[in-house]
Short mmCIF file of C-alpha atoms in Angstrom, two decimals:
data_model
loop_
_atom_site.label_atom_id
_atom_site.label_comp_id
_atom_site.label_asym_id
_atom_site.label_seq_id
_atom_site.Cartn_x
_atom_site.Cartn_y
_atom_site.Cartn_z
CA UNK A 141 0.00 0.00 0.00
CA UNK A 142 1.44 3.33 -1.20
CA UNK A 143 1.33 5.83 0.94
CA UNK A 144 1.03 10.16 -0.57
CA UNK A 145 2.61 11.60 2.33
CA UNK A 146 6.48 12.37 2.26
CA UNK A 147 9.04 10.99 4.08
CA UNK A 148 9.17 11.60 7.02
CA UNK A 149 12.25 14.61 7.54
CA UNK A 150 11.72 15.68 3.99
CA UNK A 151 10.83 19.45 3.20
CA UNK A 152 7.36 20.36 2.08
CA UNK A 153 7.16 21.62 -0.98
CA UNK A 154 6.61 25.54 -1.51
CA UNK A 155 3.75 26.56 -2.42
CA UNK A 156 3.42 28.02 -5.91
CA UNK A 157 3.40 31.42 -6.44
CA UNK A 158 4.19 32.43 -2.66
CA UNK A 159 7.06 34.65 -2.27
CA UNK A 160 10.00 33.77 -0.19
CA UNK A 161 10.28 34.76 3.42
CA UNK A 162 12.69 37.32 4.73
CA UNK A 163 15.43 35.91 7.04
CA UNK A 164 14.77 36.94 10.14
CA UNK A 165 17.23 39.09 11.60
CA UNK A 166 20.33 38.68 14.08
CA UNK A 167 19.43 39.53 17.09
CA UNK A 168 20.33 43.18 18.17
CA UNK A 169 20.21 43.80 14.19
CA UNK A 170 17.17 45.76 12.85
CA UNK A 171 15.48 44.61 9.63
CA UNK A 172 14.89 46.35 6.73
CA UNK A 173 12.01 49.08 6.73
CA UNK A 174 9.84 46.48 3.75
CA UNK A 175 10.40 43.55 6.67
CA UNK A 176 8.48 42.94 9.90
CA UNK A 177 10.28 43.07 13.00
CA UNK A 178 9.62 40.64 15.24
CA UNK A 179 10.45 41.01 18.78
CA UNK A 180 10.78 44.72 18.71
CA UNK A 181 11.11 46.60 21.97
CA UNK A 182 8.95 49.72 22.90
CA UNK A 183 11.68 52.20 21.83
CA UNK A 184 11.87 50.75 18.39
CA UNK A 185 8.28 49.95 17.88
CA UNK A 186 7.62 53.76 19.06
CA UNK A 187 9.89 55.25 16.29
CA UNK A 188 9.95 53.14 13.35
CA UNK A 189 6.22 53.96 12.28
CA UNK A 190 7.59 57.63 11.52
CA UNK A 191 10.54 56.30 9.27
CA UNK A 192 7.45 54.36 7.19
CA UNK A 193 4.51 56.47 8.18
CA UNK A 194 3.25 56.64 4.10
CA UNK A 195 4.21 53.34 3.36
CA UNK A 196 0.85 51.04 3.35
CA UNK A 197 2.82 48.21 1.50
CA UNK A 198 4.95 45.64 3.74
CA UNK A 199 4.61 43.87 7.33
CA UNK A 200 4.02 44.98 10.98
CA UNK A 201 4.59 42.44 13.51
CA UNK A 202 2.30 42.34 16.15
CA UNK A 203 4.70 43.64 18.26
CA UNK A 204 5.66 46.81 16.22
CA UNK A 205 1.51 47.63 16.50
CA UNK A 206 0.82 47.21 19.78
CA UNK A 207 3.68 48.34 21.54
CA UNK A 208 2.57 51.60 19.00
CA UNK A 209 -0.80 51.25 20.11
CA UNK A 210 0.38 50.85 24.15
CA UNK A 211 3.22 53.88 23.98
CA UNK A 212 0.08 56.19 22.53
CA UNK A 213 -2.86 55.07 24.64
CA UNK A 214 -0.16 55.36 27.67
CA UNK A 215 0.49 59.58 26.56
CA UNK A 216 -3.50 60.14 25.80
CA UNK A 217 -3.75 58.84 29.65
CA UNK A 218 -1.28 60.99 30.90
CA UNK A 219 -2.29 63.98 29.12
CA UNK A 220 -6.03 63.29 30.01
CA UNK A 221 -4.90 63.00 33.87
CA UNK A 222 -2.95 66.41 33.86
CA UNK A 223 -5.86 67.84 32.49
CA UNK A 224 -7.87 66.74 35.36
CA UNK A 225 -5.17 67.56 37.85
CA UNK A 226 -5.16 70.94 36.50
CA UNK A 227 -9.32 71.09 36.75
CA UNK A 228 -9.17 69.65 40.64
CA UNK A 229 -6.48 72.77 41.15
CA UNK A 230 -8.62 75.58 39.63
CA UNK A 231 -11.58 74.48 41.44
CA UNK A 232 -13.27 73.80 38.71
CA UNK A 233 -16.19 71.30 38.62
CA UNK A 234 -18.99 70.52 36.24
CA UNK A 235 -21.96 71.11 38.44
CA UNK A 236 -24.57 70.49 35.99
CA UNK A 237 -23.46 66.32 36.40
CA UNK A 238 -23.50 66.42 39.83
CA UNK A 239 -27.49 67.49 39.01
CA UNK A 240 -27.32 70.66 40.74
CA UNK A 241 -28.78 73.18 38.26
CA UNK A 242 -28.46 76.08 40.75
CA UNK A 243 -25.02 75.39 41.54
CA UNK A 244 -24.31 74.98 37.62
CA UNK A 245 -24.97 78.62 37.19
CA UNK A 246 -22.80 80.15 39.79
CA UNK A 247 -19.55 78.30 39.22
CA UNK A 248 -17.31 80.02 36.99
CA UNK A 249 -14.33 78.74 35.84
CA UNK A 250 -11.25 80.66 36.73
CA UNK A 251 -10.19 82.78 33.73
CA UNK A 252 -6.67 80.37 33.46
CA UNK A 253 -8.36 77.85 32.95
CA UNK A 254 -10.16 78.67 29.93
CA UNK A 255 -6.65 79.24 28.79
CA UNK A 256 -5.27 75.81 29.77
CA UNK A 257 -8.20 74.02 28.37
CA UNK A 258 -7.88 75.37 24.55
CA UNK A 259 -4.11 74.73 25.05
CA UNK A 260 -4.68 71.09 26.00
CA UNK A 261 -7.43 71.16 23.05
CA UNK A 262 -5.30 72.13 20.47
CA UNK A 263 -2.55 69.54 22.01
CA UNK A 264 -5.01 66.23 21.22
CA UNK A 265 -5.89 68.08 17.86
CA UNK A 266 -2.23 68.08 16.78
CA UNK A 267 -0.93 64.89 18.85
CA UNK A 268 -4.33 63.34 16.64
CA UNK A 269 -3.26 64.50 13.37
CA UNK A 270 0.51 64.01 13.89
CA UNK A 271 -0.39 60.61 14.58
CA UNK A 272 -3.31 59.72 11.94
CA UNK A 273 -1.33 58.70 9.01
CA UNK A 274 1.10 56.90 10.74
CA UNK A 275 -1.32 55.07 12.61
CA UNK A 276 -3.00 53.86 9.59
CA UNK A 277 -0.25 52.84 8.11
CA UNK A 278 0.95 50.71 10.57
CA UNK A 279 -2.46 49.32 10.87
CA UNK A 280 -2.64 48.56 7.52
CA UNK A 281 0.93 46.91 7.77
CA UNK A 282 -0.49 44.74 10.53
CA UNK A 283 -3.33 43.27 8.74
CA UNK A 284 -1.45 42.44 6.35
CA UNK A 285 1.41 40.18 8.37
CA UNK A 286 -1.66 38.30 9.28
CA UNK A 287 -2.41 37.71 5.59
CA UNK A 288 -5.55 40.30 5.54
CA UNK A 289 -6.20 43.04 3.02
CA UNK A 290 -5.19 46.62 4.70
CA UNK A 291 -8.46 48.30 3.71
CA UNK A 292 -10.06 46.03 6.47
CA UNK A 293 -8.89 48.74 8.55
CA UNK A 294 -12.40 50.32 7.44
CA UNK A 295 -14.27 47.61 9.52
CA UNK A 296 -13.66 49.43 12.43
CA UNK A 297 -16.09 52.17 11.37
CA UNK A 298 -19.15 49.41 11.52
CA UNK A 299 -21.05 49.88 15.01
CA UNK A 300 -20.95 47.54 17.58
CA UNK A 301 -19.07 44.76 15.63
CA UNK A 302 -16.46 46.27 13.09
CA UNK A 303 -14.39 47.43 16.35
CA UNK A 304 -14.26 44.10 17.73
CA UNK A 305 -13.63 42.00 14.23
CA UNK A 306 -10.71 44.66 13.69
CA UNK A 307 -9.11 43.88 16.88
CA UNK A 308 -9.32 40.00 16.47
CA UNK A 309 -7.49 40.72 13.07
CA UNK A 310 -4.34 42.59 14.54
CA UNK A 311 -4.25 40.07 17.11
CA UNK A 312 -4.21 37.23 15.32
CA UNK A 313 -0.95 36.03 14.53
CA UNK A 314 1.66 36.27 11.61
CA UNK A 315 1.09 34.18 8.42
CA UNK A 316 3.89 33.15 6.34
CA UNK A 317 0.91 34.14 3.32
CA UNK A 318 1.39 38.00 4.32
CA UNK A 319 4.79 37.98 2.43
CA UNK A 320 2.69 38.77 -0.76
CA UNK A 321 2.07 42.10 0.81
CA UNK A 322 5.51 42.67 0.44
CA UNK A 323 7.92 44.99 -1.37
CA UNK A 324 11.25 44.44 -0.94
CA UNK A 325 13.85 47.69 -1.59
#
C-alpha cells in the first residue's frame, strides 16, 4: 500500500506562487524598513512607524503595532490625567453632572483655565493628526502580516461589531501568506 505523504524529515514543498520569506534578523540587528520586526522593543516599535509612516505596503509584527498602540494610549492617559489635575487645582467642577442646576450657574471657571483648556485642546488636535497617518499605516501593515487586506482597517467604522472584528485581526498572529504584501527595496 502506497502511501502520498512524504518521508518523514523531507521538506514540504513551496507553495506556488508564494514569495519567499525574509530571514529573520540577528538579534540586536534591525530589519529592513519592507520587513516585519519581530520582537521589537517599545523604543523601536515607538519610532519606526515615523521612518514608514506613508508606506501602506509591507509587514508589521504584532509587536511593532501594539507596543505603537500601548506607547500612545499610555500619553492620551497621561495627558487626560494632567488635564484633570489641572481642573481639581482651579476648582473647577462641572456642576450640571453632579445634578445641581443652581449650583451649575454660579460656578465660573477661573479665567486660566479657559486658557489651559484650549491649550490642552489644540494639544489632542495636533498629537491626533501628527499621529493619523502613521497610525493607519501601521495598521494597515499589521493586517497584512496576518495575511488580511489593509483596507479592512475600514471595519472598524461598523457599530458595535467592526471594532471588535478589527481587533481579532491585529491580534491574530503572523502568516507566512502576508509575504505577498511585500515589497522588498
Amino acid at each position: 500500500m502506497s502511501s502520498h505523504l512524504p518521508p518523514r524529515g523531507s521538506r514540504k514543498p513551496e507553495r506556488q506562487g508564494q514569495q519567499p520569506q525574509p530571514q529573520p534578523s540577528k538579534p540586536g540587528e534591525e530589519p529592513p524598513l519592507w520587513a516585519p520586526w519581530y520582537g521589537i522593543g517599545l523604543l523601536a516599535a515607538v519610532k519606526r512607524p515615523f521612518s514608514k509612516y506613508t508606506d501602506f505596503s509591507g509587514r508589521a509584527s504584532r509587536g511593532e503595532y501594539w507596543w505603537f498602540f500601548l506607547a500612545y494610549s499610555l500619553v492620551v492617559v497621561v495627558l487626560y490625567a494632567i488635564f484633570g489635575i489641572l481642573g481639581i487645582i482651579f476648582g473647577v467642577i462641572n456642576a450640571n453632572s453632579l445634578g445641581n442646576q443652581a449650583m451649575a450657574e454660579n460656578v465660573m471657571a477661573p479665567p486660566g483655565f479657559t486658557a489651559v483648556k484650549v491649550l490642552f485642546q489644540i494639544i489632542f488636535v495636533v498629537l491626533s493628526l501628527g499621529l493619523l497617518l502613521p497610525y493607519l499605516a501601521l495598521t494597515w501593515r499589521r493586517l497584512h502580516d496576518a495575511n488580511y487586506p489593509g483596507p479592512y482597517f475600514f471595519l472598524g467604522l461598523i457599530p458595535l461589531i467592526g471594532p471588535i472584528l478589527l481587533i481579532v485581526y491585529l491580534a491574530t498572529a503572523s502568516k507566512p501568506e502576508g509575504a505577498r504584501f511585500d515589497r522588498p527595496r
